[in-house]
PDB file of C-alpha atoms in Angstrom:
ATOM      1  CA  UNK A   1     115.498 -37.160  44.689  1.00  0.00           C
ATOM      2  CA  UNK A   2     117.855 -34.237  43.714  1.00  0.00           C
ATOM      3  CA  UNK A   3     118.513 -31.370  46.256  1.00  0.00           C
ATOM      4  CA  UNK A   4     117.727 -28.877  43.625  1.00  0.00           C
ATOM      5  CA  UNK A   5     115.110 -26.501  44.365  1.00  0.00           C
ATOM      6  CA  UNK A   6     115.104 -23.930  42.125  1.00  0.00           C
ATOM      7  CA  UNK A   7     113.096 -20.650  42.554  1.00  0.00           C
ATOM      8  CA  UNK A   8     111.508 -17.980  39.932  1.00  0.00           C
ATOM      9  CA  UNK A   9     109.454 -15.751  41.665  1.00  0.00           C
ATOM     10  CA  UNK A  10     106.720 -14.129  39.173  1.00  0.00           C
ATOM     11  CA  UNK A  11     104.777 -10.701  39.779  1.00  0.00           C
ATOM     12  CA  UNK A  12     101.036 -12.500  39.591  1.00  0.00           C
ATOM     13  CA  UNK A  13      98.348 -14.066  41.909  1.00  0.00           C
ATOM     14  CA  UNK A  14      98.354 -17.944  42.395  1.00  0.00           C
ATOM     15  CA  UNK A  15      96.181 -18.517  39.465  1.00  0.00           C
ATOM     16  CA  UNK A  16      98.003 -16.141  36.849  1.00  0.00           C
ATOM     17  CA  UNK A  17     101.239 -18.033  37.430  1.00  0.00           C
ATOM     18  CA  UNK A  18      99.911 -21.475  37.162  1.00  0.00           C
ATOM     19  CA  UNK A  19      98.439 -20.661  34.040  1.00  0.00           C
ATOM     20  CA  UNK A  20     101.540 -18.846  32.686  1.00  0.00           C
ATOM     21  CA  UNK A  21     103.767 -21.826  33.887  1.00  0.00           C
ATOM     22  CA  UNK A  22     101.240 -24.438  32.734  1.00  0.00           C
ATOM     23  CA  UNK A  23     101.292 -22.296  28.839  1.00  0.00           C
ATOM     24  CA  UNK A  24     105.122 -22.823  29.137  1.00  0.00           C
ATOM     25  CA  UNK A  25     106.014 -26.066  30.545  1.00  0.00           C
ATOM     26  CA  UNK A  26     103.478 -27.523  27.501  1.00  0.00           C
ATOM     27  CA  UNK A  27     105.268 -25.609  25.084  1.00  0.00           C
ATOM     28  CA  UNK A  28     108.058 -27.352  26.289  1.00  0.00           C
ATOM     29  CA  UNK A  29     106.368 -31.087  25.901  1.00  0.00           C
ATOM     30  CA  UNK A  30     105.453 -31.456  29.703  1.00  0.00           C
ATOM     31  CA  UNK A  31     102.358 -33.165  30.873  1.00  0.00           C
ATOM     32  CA  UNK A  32     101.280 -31.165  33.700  1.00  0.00           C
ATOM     33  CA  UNK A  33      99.147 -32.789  36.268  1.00  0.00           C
ATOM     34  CA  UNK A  34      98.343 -31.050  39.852  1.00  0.00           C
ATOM     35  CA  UNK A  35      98.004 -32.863  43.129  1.00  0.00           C
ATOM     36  CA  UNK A  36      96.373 -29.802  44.989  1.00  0.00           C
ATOM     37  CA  UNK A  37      96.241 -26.260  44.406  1.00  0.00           C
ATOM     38  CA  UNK A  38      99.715 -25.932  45.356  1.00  0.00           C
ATOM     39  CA  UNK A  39     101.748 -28.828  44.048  1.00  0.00           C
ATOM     40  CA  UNK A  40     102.276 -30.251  40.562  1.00  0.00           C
ATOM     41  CA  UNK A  41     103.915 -32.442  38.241  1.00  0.00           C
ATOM     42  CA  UNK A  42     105.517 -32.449  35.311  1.00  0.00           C
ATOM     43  CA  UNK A  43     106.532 -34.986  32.853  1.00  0.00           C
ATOM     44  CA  UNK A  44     108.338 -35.692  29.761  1.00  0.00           C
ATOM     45  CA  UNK A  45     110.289 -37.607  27.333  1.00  0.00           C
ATOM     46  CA  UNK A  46     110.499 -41.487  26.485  1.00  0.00           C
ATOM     47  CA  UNK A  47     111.509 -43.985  29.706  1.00  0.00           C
ATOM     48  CA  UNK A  48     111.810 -46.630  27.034  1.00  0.00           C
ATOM     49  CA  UNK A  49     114.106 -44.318  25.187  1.00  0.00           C
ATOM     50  CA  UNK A  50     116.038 -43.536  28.698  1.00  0.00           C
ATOM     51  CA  UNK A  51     116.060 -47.356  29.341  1.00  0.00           C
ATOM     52  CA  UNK A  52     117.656 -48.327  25.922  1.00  0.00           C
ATOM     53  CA  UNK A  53     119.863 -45.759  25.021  1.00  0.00           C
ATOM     54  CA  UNK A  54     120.523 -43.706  28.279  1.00  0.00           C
ATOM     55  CA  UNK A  55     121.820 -40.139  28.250  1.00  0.00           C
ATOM     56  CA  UNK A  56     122.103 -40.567  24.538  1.00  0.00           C
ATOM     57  CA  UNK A  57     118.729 -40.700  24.235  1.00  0.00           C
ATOM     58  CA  UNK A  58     119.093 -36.766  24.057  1.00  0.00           C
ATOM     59  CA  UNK A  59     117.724 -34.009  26.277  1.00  0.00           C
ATOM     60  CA  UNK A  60     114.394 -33.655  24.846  1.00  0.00           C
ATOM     61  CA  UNK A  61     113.757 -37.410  24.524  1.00  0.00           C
ATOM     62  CA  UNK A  62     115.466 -38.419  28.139  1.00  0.00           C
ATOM     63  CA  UNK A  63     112.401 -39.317  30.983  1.00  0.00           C
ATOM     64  CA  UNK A  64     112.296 -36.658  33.273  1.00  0.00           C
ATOM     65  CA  UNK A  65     109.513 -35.644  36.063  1.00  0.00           C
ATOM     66  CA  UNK A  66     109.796 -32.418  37.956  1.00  0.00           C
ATOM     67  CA  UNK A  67     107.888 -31.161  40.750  1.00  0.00           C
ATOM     68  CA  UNK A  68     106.439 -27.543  40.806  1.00  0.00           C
ATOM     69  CA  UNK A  69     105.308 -26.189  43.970  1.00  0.00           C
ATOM     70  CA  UNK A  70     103.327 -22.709  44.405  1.00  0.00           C
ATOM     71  CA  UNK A  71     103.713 -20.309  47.201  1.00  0.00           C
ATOM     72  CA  UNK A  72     101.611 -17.411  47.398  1.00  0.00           C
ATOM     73  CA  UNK A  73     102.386 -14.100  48.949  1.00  0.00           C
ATOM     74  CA  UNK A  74     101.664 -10.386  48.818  1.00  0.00           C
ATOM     75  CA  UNK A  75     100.350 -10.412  45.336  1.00  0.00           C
ATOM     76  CA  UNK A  76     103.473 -12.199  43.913  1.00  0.00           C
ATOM     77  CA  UNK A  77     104.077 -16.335  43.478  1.00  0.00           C
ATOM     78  CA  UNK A  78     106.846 -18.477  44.107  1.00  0.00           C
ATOM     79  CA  UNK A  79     107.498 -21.235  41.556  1.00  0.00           C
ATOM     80  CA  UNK A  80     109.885 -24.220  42.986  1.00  0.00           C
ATOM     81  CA  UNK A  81     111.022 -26.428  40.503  1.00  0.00           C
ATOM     82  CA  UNK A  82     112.703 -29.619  41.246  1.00  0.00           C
ATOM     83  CA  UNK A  83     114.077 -32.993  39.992  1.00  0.00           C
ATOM     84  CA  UNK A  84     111.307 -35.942  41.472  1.00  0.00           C
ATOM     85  CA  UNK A  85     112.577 -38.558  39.199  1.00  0.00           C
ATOM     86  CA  UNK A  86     114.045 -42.368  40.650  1.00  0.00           C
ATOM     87  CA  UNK A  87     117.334 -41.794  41.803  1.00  0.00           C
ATOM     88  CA  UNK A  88     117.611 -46.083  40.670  1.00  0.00           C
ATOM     89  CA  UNK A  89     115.868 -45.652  36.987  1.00  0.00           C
ATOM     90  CA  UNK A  90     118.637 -42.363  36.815  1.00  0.00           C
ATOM     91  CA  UNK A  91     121.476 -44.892  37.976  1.00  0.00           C
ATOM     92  CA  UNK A  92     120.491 -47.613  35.883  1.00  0.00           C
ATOM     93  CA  UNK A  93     119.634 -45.538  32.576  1.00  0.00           C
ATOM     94  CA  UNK A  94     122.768 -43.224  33.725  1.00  0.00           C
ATOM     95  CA  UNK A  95     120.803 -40.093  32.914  1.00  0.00           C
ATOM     96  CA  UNK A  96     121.440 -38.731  36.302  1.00  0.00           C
ATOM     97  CA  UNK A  97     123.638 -35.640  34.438  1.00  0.00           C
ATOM     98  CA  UNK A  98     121.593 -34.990  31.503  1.00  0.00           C
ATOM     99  CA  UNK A  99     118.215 -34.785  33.878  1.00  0.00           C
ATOM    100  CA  UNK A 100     120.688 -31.884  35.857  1.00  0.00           C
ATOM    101  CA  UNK A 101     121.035 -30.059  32.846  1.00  0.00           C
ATOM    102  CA  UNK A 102     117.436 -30.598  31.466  1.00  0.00           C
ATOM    103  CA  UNK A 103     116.507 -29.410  35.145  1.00  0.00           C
ATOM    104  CA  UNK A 104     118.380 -26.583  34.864  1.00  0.00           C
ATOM    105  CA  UNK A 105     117.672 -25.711  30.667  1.00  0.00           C
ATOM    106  CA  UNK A 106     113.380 -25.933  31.540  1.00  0.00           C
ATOM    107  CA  UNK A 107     114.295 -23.085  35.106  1.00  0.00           C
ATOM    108  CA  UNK A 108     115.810 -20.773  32.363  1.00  0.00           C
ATOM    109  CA  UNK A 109     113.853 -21.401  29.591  1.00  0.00           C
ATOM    110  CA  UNK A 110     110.599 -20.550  32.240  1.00  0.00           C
ATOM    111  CA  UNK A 111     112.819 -17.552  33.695  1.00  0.00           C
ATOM    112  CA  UNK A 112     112.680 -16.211  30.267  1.00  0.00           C
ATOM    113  CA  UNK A 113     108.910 -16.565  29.408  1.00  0.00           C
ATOM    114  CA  UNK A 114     108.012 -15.497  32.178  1.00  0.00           C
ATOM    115  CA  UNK A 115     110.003 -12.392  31.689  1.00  0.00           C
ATOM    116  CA  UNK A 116     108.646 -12.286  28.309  1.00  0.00           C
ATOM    117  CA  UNK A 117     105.021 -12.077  29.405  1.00  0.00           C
ATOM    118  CA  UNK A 118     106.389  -9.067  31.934  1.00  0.00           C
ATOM    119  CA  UNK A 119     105.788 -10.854  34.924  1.00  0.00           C
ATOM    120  CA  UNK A 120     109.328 -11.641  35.979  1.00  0.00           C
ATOM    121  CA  UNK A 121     109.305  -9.924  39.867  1.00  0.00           C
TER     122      UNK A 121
END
């Protein structure tokens, strides 16, 4: 597991940011599937393409699975994103960098919808 933690903090309840991170994340090809109120995950791209062709699978086509966790507080949520993915399947499909940069690509690309929608806090 990475040490990233990334955090967008959006100007909505619990509920209104799930829903506008959910909206985005799809947009983006992620499967979004929640453990509890507070913590979900997201997945996307081919692990057969990972496992065959490796980082030059390509960005969007690369297996990744983040982690989004939701913290609540004084009218305004906390979105952590984060790498969850197999530190092995990264080693042995040598995707460990392009996961990094997809990481980092989905926190902007969600930085800017959100600020889109006018929620950005």
């Amino acid at each position: 597991m990475a040490n990233d933690n990334l955090e967008l903090v959006v100007n909505a309840d619990l509920n209104g940011t799930k829903q506008a991170v959910d909206e985005l994340m799809e947009k983006m090809g992620f499967t979004i599937s929640y453990q509890n109120s507070f913590e979900a995950t997201a997945q996307r791209g081919s692990g057969l393409a990972s496992y065959m062709m490796g980082p030059f699978a390509g960005k969007n086509n690369v297996a990744v699975k983040f982690g989004l966790s939701y913290r609540e507080s004084g009218g305004k949520t906390s979105v952590f994103l984060s790498d969850t993915g197999s530190g092995l399947g990264k080693t042995l499909t040598l995707t460990g960098g392009t996961t990094k940069k997809v990481l980092q690509d989905v926190f902007n690309t969600l930085r800017e919808g959100i600020s889109r929608k006018g929620l950005q806090a």
